[in-house]
mmCIF file of N, CA and C in Angstrom:
data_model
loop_
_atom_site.group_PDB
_atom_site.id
_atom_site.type_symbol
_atom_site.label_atom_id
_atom_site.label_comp_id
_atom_site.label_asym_id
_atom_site.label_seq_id
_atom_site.Cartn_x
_atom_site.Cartn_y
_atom_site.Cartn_z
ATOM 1 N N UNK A 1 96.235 119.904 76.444
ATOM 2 C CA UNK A 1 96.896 118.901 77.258
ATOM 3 C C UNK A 1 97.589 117.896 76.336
ATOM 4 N N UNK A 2 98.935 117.755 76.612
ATOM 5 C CA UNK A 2 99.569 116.790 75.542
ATOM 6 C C UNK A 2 99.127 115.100 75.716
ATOM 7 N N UNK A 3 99.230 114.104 74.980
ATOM 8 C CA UNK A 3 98.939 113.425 74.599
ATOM 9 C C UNK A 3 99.545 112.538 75.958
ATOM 10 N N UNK A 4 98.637 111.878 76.743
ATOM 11 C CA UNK A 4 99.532 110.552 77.371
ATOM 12 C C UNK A 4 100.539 109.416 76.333
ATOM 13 N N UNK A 5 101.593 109.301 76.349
ATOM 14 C CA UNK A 5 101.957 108.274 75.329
ATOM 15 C C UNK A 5 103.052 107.138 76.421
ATOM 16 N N UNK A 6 103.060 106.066 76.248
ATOM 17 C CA UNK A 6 104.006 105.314 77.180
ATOM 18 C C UNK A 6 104.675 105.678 77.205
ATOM 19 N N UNK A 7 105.620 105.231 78.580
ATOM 20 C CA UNK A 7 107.119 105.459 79.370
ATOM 21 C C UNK A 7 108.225 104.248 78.473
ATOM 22 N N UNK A 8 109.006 104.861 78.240
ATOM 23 C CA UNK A 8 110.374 103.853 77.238
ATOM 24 C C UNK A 8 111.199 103.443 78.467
ATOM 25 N N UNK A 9 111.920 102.540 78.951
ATOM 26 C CA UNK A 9 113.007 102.367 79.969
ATOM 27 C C UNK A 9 113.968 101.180 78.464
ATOM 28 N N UNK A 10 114.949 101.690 78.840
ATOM 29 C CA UNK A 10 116.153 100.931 77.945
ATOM 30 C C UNK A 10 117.392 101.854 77.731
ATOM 31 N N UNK A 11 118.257 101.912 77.759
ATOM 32 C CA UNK A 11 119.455 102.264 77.122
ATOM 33 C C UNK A 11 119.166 102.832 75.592
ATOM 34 N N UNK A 12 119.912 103.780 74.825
ATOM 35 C CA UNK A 12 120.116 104.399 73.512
ATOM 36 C C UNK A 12 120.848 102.773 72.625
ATOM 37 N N UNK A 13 120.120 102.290 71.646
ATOM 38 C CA UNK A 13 120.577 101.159 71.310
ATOM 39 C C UNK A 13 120.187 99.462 71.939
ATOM 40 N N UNK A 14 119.017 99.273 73.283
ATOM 41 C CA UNK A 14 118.900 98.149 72.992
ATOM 42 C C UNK A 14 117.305 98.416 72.916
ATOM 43 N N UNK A 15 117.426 96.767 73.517
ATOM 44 C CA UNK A 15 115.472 96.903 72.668
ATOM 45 C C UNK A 15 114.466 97.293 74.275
ATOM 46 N N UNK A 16 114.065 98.097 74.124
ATOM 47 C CA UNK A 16 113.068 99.027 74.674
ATOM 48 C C UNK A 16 111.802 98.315 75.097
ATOM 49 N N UNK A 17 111.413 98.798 76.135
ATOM 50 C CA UNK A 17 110.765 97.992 76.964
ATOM 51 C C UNK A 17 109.803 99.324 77.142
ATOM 52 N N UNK A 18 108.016 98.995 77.003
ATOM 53 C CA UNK A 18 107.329 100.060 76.964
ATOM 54 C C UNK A 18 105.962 100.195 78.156
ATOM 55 N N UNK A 19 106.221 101.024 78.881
ATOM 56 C CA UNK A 19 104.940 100.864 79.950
ATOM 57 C C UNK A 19 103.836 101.924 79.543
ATOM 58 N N UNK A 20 103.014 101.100 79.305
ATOM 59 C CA UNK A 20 101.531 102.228 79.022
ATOM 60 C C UNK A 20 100.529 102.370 79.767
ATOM 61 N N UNK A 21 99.749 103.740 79.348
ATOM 62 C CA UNK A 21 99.419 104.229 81.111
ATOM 63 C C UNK A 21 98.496 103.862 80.934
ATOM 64 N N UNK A 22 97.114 104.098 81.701
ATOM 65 C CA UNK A 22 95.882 103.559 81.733
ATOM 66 C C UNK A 22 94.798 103.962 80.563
ATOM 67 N N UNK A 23 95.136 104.899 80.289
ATOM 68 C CA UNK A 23 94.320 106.141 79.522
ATOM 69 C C UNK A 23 94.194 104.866 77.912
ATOM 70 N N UNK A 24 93.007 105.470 77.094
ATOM 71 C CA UNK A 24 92.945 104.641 76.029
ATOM 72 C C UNK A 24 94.343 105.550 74.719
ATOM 73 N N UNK A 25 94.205 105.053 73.763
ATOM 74 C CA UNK A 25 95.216 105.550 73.127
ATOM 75 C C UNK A 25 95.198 106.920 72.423
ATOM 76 N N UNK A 26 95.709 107.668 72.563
ATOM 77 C CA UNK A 26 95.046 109.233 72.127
ATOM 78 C C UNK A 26 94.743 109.355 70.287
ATOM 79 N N UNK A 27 94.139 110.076 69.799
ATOM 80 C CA UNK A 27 93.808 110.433 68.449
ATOM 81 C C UNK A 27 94.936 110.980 67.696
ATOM 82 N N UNK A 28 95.217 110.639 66.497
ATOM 83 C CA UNK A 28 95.939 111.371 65.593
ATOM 84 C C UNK A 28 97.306 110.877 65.796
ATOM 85 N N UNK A 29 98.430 111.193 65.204
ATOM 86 C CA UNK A 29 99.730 111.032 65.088
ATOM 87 C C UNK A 29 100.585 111.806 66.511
ATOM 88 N N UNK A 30 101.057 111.650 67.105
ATOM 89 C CA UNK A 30 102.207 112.084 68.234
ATOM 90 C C UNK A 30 103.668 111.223 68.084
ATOM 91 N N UNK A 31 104.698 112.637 68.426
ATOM 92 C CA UNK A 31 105.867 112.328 68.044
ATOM 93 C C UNK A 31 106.509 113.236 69.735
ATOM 94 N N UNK A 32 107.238 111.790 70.309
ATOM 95 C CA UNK A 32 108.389 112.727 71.032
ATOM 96 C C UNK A 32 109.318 112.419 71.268
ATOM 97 N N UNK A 33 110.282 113.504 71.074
ATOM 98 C CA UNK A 33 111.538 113.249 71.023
ATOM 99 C C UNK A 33 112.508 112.624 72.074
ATOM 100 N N UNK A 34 113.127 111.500 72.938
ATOM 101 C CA UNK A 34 113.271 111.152 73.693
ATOM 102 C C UNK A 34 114.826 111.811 74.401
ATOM 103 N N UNK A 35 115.595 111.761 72.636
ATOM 104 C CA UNK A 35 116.835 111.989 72.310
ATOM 105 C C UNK A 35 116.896 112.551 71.548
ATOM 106 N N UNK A 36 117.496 113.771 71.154
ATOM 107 C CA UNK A 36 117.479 114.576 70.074
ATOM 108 C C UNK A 36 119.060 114.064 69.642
ATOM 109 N N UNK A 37 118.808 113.801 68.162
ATOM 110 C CA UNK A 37 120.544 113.794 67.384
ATOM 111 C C UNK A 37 121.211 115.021 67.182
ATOM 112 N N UNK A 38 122.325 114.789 66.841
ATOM 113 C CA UNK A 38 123.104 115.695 66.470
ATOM 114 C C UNK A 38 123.562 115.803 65.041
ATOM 115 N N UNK A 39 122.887 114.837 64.595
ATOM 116 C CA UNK A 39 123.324 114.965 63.031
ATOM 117 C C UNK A 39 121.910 115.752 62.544
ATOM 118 N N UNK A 40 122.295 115.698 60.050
ATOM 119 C CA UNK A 40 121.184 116.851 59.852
ATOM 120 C C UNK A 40 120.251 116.648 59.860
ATOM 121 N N UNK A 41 119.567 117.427 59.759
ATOM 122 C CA UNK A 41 117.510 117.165 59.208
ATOM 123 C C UNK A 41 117.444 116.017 58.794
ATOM 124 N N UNK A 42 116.564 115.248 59.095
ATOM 125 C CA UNK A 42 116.083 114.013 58.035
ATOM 126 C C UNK A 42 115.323 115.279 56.763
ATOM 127 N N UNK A 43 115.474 114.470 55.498
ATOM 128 C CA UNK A 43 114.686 115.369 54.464
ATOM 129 C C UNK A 43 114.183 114.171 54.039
ATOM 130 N N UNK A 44 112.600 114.224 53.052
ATOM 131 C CA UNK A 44 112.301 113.253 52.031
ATOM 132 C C UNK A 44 113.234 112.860 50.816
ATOM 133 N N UNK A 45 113.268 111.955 51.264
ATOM 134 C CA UNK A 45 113.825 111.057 49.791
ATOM 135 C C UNK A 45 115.223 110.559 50.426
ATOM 136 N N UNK A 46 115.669 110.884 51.450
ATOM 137 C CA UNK A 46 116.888 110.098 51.750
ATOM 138 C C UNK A 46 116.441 108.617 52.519
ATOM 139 N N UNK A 47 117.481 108.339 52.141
ATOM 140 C CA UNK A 47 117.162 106.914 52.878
ATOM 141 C C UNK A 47 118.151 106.310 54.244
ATOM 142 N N UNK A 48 117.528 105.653 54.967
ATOM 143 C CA UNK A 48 117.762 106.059 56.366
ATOM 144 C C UNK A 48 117.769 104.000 56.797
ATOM 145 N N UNK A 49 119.192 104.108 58.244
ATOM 146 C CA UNK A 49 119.119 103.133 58.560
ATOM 147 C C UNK A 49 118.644 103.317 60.001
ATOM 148 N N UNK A 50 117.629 102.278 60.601
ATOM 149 C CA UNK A 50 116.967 102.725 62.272
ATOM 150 C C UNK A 50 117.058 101.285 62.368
ATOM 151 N N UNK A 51 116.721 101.252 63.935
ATOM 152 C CA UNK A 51 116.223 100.131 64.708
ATOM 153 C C UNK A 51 115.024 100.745 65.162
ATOM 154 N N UNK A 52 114.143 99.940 65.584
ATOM 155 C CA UNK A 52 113.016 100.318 65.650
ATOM 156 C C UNK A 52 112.419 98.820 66.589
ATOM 157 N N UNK A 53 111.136 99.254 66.981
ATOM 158 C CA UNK A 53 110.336 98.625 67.907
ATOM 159 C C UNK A 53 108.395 98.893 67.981
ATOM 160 N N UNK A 54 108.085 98.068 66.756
ATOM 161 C CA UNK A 54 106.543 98.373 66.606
ATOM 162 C C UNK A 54 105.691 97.584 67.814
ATOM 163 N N UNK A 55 105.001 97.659 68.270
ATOM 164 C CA UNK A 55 104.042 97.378 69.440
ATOM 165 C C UNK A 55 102.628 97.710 69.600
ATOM 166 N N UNK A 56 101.341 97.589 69.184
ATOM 167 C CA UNK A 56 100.324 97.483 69.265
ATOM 168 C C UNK A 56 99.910 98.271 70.768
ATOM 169 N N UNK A 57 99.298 99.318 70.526
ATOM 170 C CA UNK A 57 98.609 100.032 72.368
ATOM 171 C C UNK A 57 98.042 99.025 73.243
ATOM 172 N N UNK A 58 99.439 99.090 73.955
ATOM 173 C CA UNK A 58 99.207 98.205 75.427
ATOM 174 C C UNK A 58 98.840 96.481 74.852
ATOM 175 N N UNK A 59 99.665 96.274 73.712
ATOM 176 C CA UNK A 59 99.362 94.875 72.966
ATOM 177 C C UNK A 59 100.960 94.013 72.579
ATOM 178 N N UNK A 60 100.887 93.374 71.373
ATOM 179 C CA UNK A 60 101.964 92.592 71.589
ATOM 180 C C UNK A 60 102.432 93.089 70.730
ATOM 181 N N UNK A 61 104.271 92.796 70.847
ATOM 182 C CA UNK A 61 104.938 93.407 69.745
ATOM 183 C C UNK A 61 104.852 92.622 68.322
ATOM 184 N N UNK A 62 104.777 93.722 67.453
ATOM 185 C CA UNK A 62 104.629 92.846 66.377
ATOM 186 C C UNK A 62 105.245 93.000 65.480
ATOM 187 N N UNK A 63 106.585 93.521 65.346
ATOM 188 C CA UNK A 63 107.910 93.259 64.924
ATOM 189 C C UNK A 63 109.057 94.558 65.698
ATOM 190 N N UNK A 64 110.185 94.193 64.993
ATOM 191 C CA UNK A 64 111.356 94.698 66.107
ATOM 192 C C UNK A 64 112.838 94.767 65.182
ATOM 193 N N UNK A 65 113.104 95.272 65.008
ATOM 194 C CA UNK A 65 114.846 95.413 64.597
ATOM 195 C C UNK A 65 115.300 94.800 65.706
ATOM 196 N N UNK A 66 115.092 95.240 66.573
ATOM 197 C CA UNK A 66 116.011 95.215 67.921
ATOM 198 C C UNK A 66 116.322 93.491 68.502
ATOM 199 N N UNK A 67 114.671 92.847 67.954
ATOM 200 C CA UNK A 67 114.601 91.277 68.490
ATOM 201 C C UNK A 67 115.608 90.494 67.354
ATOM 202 N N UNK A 68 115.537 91.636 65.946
ATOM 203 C CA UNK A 68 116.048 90.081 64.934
ATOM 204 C C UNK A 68 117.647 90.669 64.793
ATOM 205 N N UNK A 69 117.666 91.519 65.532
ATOM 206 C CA UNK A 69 119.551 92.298 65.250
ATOM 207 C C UNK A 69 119.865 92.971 64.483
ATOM 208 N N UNK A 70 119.235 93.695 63.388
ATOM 209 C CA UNK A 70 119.513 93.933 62.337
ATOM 210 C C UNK A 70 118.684 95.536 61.946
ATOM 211 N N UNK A 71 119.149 96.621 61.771
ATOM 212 C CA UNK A 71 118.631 97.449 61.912
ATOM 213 C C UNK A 71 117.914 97.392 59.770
ATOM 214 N N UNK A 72 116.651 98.283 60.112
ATOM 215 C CA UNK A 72 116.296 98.193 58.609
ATOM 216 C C UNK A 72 116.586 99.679 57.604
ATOM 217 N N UNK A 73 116.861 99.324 56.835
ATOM 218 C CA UNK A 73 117.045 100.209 55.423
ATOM 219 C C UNK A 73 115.485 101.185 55.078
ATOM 220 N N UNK A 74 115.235 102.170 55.079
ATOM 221 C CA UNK A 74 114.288 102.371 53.972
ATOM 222 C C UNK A 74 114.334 104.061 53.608
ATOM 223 N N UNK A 75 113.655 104.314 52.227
ATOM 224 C CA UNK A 75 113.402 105.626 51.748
ATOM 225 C C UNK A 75 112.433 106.068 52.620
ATOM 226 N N UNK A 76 112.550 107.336 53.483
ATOM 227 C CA UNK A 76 111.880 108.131 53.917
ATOM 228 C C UNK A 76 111.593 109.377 53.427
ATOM 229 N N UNK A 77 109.695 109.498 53.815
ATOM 230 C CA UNK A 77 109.385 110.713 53.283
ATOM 231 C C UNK A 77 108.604 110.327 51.759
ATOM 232 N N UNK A 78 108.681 109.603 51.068
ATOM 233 C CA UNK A 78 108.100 109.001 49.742
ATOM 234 C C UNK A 78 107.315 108.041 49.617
ATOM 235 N N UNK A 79 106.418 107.456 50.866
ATOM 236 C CA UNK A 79 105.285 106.512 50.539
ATOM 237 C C UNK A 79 105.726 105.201 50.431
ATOM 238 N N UNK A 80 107.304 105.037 50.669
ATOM 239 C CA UNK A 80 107.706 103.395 50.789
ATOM 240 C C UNK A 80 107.296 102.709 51.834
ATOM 241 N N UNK A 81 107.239 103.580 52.921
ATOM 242 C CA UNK A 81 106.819 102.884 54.374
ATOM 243 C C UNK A 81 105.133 103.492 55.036
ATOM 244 N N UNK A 82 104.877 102.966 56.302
ATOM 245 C CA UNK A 82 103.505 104.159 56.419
ATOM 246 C C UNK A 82 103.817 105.364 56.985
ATOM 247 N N UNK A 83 102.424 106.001 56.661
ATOM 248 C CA UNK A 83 102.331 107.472 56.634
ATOM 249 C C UNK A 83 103.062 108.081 57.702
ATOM 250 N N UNK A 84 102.401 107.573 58.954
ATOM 251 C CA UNK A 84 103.205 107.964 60.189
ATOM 252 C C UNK A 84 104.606 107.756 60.569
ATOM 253 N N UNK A 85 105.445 106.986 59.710
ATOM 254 C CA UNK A 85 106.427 106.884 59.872
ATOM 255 C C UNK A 85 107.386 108.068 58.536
ATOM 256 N N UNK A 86 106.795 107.975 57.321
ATOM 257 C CA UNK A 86 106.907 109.503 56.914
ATOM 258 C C UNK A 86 106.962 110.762 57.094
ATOM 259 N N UNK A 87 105.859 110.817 57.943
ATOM 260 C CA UNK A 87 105.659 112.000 58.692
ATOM 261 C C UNK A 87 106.125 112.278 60.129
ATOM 262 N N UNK A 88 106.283 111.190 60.796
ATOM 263 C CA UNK A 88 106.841 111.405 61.866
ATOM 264 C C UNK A 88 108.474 111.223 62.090
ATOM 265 N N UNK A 89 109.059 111.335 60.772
ATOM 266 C CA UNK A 89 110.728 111.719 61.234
ATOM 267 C C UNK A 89 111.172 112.167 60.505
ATOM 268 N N UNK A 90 110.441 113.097 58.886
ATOM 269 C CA UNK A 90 111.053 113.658 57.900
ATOM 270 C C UNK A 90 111.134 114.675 59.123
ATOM 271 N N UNK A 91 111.913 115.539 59.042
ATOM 272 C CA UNK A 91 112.675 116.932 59.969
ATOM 273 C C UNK A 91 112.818 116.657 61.356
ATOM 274 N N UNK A 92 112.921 115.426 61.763
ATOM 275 C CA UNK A 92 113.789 115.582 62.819
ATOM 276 C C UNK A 92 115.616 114.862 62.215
ATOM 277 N N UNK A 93 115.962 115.142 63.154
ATOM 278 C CA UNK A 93 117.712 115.090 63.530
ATOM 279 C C UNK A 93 118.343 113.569 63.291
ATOM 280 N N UNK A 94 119.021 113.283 62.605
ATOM 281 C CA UNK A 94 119.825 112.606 62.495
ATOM 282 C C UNK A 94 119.924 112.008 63.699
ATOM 283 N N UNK A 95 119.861 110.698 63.800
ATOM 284 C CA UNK A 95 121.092 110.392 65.842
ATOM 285 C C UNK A 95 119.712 110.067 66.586
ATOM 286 N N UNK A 96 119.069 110.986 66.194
ATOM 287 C CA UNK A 96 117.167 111.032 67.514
ATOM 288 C C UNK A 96 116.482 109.562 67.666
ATOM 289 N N UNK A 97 116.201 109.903 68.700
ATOM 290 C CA UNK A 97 115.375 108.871 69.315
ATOM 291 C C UNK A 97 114.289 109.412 69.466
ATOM 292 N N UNK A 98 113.167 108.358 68.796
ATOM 293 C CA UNK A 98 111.914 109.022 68.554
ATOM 294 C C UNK A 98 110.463 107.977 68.994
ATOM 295 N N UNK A 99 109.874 108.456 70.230
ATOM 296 C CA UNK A 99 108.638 107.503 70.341
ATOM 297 C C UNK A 99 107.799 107.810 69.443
ATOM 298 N N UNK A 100 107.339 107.277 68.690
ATOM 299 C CA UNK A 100 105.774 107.813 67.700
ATOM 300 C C UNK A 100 104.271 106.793 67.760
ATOM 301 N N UNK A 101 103.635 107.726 68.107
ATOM 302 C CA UNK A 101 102.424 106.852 68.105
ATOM 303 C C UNK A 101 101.573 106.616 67.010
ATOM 304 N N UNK A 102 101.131 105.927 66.684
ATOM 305 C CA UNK A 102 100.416 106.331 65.264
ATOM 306 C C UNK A 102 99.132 105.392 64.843
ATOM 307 N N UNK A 103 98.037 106.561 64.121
ATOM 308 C CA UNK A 103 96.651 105.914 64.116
ATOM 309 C C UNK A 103 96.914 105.210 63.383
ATOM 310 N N UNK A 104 95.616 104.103 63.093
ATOM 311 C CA UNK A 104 95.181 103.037 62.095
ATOM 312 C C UNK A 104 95.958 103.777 60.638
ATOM 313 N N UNK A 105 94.970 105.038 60.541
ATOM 314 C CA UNK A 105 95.031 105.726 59.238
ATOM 315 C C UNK A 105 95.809 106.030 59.201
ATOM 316 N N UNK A 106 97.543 106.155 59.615
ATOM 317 C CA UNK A 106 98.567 106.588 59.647
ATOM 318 C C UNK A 106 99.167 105.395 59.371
ATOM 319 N N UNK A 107 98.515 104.086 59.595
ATOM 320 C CA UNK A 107 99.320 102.695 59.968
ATOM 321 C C UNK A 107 98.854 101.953 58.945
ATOM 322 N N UNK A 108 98.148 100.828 59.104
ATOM 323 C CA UNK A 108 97.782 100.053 57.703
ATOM 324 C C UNK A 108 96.579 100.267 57.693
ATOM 325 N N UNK A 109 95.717 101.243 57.821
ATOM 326 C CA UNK A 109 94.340 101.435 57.253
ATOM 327 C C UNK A 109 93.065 100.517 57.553
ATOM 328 N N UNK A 110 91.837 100.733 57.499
ATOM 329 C CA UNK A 110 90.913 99.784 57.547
ATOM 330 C C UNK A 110 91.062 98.245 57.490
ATOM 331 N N UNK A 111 91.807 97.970 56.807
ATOM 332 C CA UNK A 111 92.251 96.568 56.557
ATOM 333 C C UNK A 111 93.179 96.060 57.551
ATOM 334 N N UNK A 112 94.146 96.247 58.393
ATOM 335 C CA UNK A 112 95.341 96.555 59.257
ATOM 336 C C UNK A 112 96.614 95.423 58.691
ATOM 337 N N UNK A 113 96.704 94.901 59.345
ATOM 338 C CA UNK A 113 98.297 93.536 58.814
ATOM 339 C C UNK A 113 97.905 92.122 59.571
ATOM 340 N N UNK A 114 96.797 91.556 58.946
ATOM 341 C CA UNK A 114 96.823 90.944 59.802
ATOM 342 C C UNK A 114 97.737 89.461 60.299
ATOM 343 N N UNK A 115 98.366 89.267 58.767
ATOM 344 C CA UNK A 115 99.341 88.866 59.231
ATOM 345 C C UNK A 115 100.811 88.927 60.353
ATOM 346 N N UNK A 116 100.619 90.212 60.697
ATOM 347 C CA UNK A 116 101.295 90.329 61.763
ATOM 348 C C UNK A 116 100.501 90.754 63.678
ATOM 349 N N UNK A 117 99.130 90.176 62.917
ATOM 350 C CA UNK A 117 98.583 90.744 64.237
ATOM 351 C C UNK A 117 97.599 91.979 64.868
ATOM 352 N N UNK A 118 97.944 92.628 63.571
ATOM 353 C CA UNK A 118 97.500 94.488 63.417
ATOM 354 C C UNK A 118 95.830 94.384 63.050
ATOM 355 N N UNK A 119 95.158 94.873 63.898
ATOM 356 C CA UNK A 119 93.485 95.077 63.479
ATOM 357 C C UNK A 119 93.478 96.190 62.513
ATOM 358 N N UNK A 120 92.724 96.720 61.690
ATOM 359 C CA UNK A 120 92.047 97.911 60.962
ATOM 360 C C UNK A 120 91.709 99.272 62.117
ATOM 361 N N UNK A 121 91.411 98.778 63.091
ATOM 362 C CA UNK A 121 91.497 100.164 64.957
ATOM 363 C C UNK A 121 92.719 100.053 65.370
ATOM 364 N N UNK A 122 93.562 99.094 65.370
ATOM 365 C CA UNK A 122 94.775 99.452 66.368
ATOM 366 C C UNK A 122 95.484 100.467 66.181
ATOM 367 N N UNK A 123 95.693 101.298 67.103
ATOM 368 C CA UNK A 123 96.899 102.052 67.379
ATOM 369 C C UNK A 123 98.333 101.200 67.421
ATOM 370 N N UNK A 124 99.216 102.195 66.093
ATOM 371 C CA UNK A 124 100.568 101.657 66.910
ATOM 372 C C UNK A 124 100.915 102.270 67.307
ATOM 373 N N UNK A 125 101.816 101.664 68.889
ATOM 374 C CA UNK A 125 102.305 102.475 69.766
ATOM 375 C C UNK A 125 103.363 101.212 70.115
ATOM 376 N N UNK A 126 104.379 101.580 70.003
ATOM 377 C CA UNK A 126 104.783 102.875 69.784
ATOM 378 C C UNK A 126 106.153 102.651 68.631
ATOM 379 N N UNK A 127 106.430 103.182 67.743
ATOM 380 C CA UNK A 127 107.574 102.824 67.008
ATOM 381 C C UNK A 127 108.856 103.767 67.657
ATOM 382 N N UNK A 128 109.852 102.848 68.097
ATOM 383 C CA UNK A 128 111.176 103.785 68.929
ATOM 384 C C UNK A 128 111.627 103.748 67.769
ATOM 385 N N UNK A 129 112.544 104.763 67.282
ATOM 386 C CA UNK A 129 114.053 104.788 66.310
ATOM 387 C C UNK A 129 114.999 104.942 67.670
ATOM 388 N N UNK A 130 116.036 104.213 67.324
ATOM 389 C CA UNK A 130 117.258 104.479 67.649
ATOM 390 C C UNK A 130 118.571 103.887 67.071
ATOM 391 N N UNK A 131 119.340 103.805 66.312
ATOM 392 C CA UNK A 131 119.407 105.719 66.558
ATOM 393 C C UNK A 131 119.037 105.668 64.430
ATOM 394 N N UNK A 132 118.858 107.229 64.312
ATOM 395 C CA UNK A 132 118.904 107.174 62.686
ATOM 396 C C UNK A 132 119.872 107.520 61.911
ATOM 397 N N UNK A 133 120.154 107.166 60.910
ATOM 398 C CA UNK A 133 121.938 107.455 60.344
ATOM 399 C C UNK A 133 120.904 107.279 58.923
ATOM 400 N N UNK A 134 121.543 108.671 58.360
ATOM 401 C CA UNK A 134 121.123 108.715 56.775
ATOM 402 C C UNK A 134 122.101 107.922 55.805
ATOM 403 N N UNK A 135 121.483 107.544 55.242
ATOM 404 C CA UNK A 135 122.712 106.598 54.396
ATOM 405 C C UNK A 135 123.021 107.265 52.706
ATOM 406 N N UNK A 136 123.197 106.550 51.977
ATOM 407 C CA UNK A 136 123.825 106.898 51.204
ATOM 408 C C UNK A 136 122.636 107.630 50.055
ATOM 409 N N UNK A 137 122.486 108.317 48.914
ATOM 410 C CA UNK A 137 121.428 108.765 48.123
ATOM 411 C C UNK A 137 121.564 108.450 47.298
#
């Protein structure tokens, strides 16, 4: 049985609004595709511009491209960012829109962020990309 993961309502490009269902937050990493791109593979080591939307399961957001305008830069696939965000968009598509859920251990670990709010248990749920454009190498 696939993973319950919240409902996205928003347009391709603004900031995303997330309804989560009752269920507690499921185990392990989940990735789905909302929007598939049309551009190539993401591969490791390119570096990639997204907007994005981090949010705590069924909690508060706790940061956003989308709130400060500005989409962010980073090397994907190489341990610059967390795991789940490594792993959850090296080989997908260029252009995609991607809900990802992702454990502690995928996220900031035992310790969590707490400067931004993040426990050592929280699930994040859910990080949107939209859209991804590989940039330069």
């Amino acid at each position: 049985m696939p993973a319950q993961l919240p409902e996205v309502s928003g347009s391709f490009g603004e900031n995303p609004e997330l309804a989560f269902p009752e269920t507690s937050a499921p185990k392990g990493l989940h990735v789905k595709i909302l929007e598939k791109g049309t551009g190539p593979t993401v591969t490791a080591g390119r570096e990639l511009e997204a907007n994005y939307h981090g949010q705590i399961w069924d909690g508060e957001v706790f940061d956003s491209s989308f709130q400060r305008g500005v989409p962010a830069t980073f090397p994907i696939g190489v341990g610059a960012v967390i795991a789940g965000w490594d792993q959850g968009i090296v080989g997908k598509n260029v252009g995609s829109r991607l809900l990802i859920s992702i454990p502690p251990e995928k996220g900031y670990g035992p310790a969590g962020q707490p400067a931004a709010g993040i426990g050592g248990t929280d699930t994040l749920k859910e990080w949107v990309y939209k859209p991804l454009q590989e940039g330069n190498v």
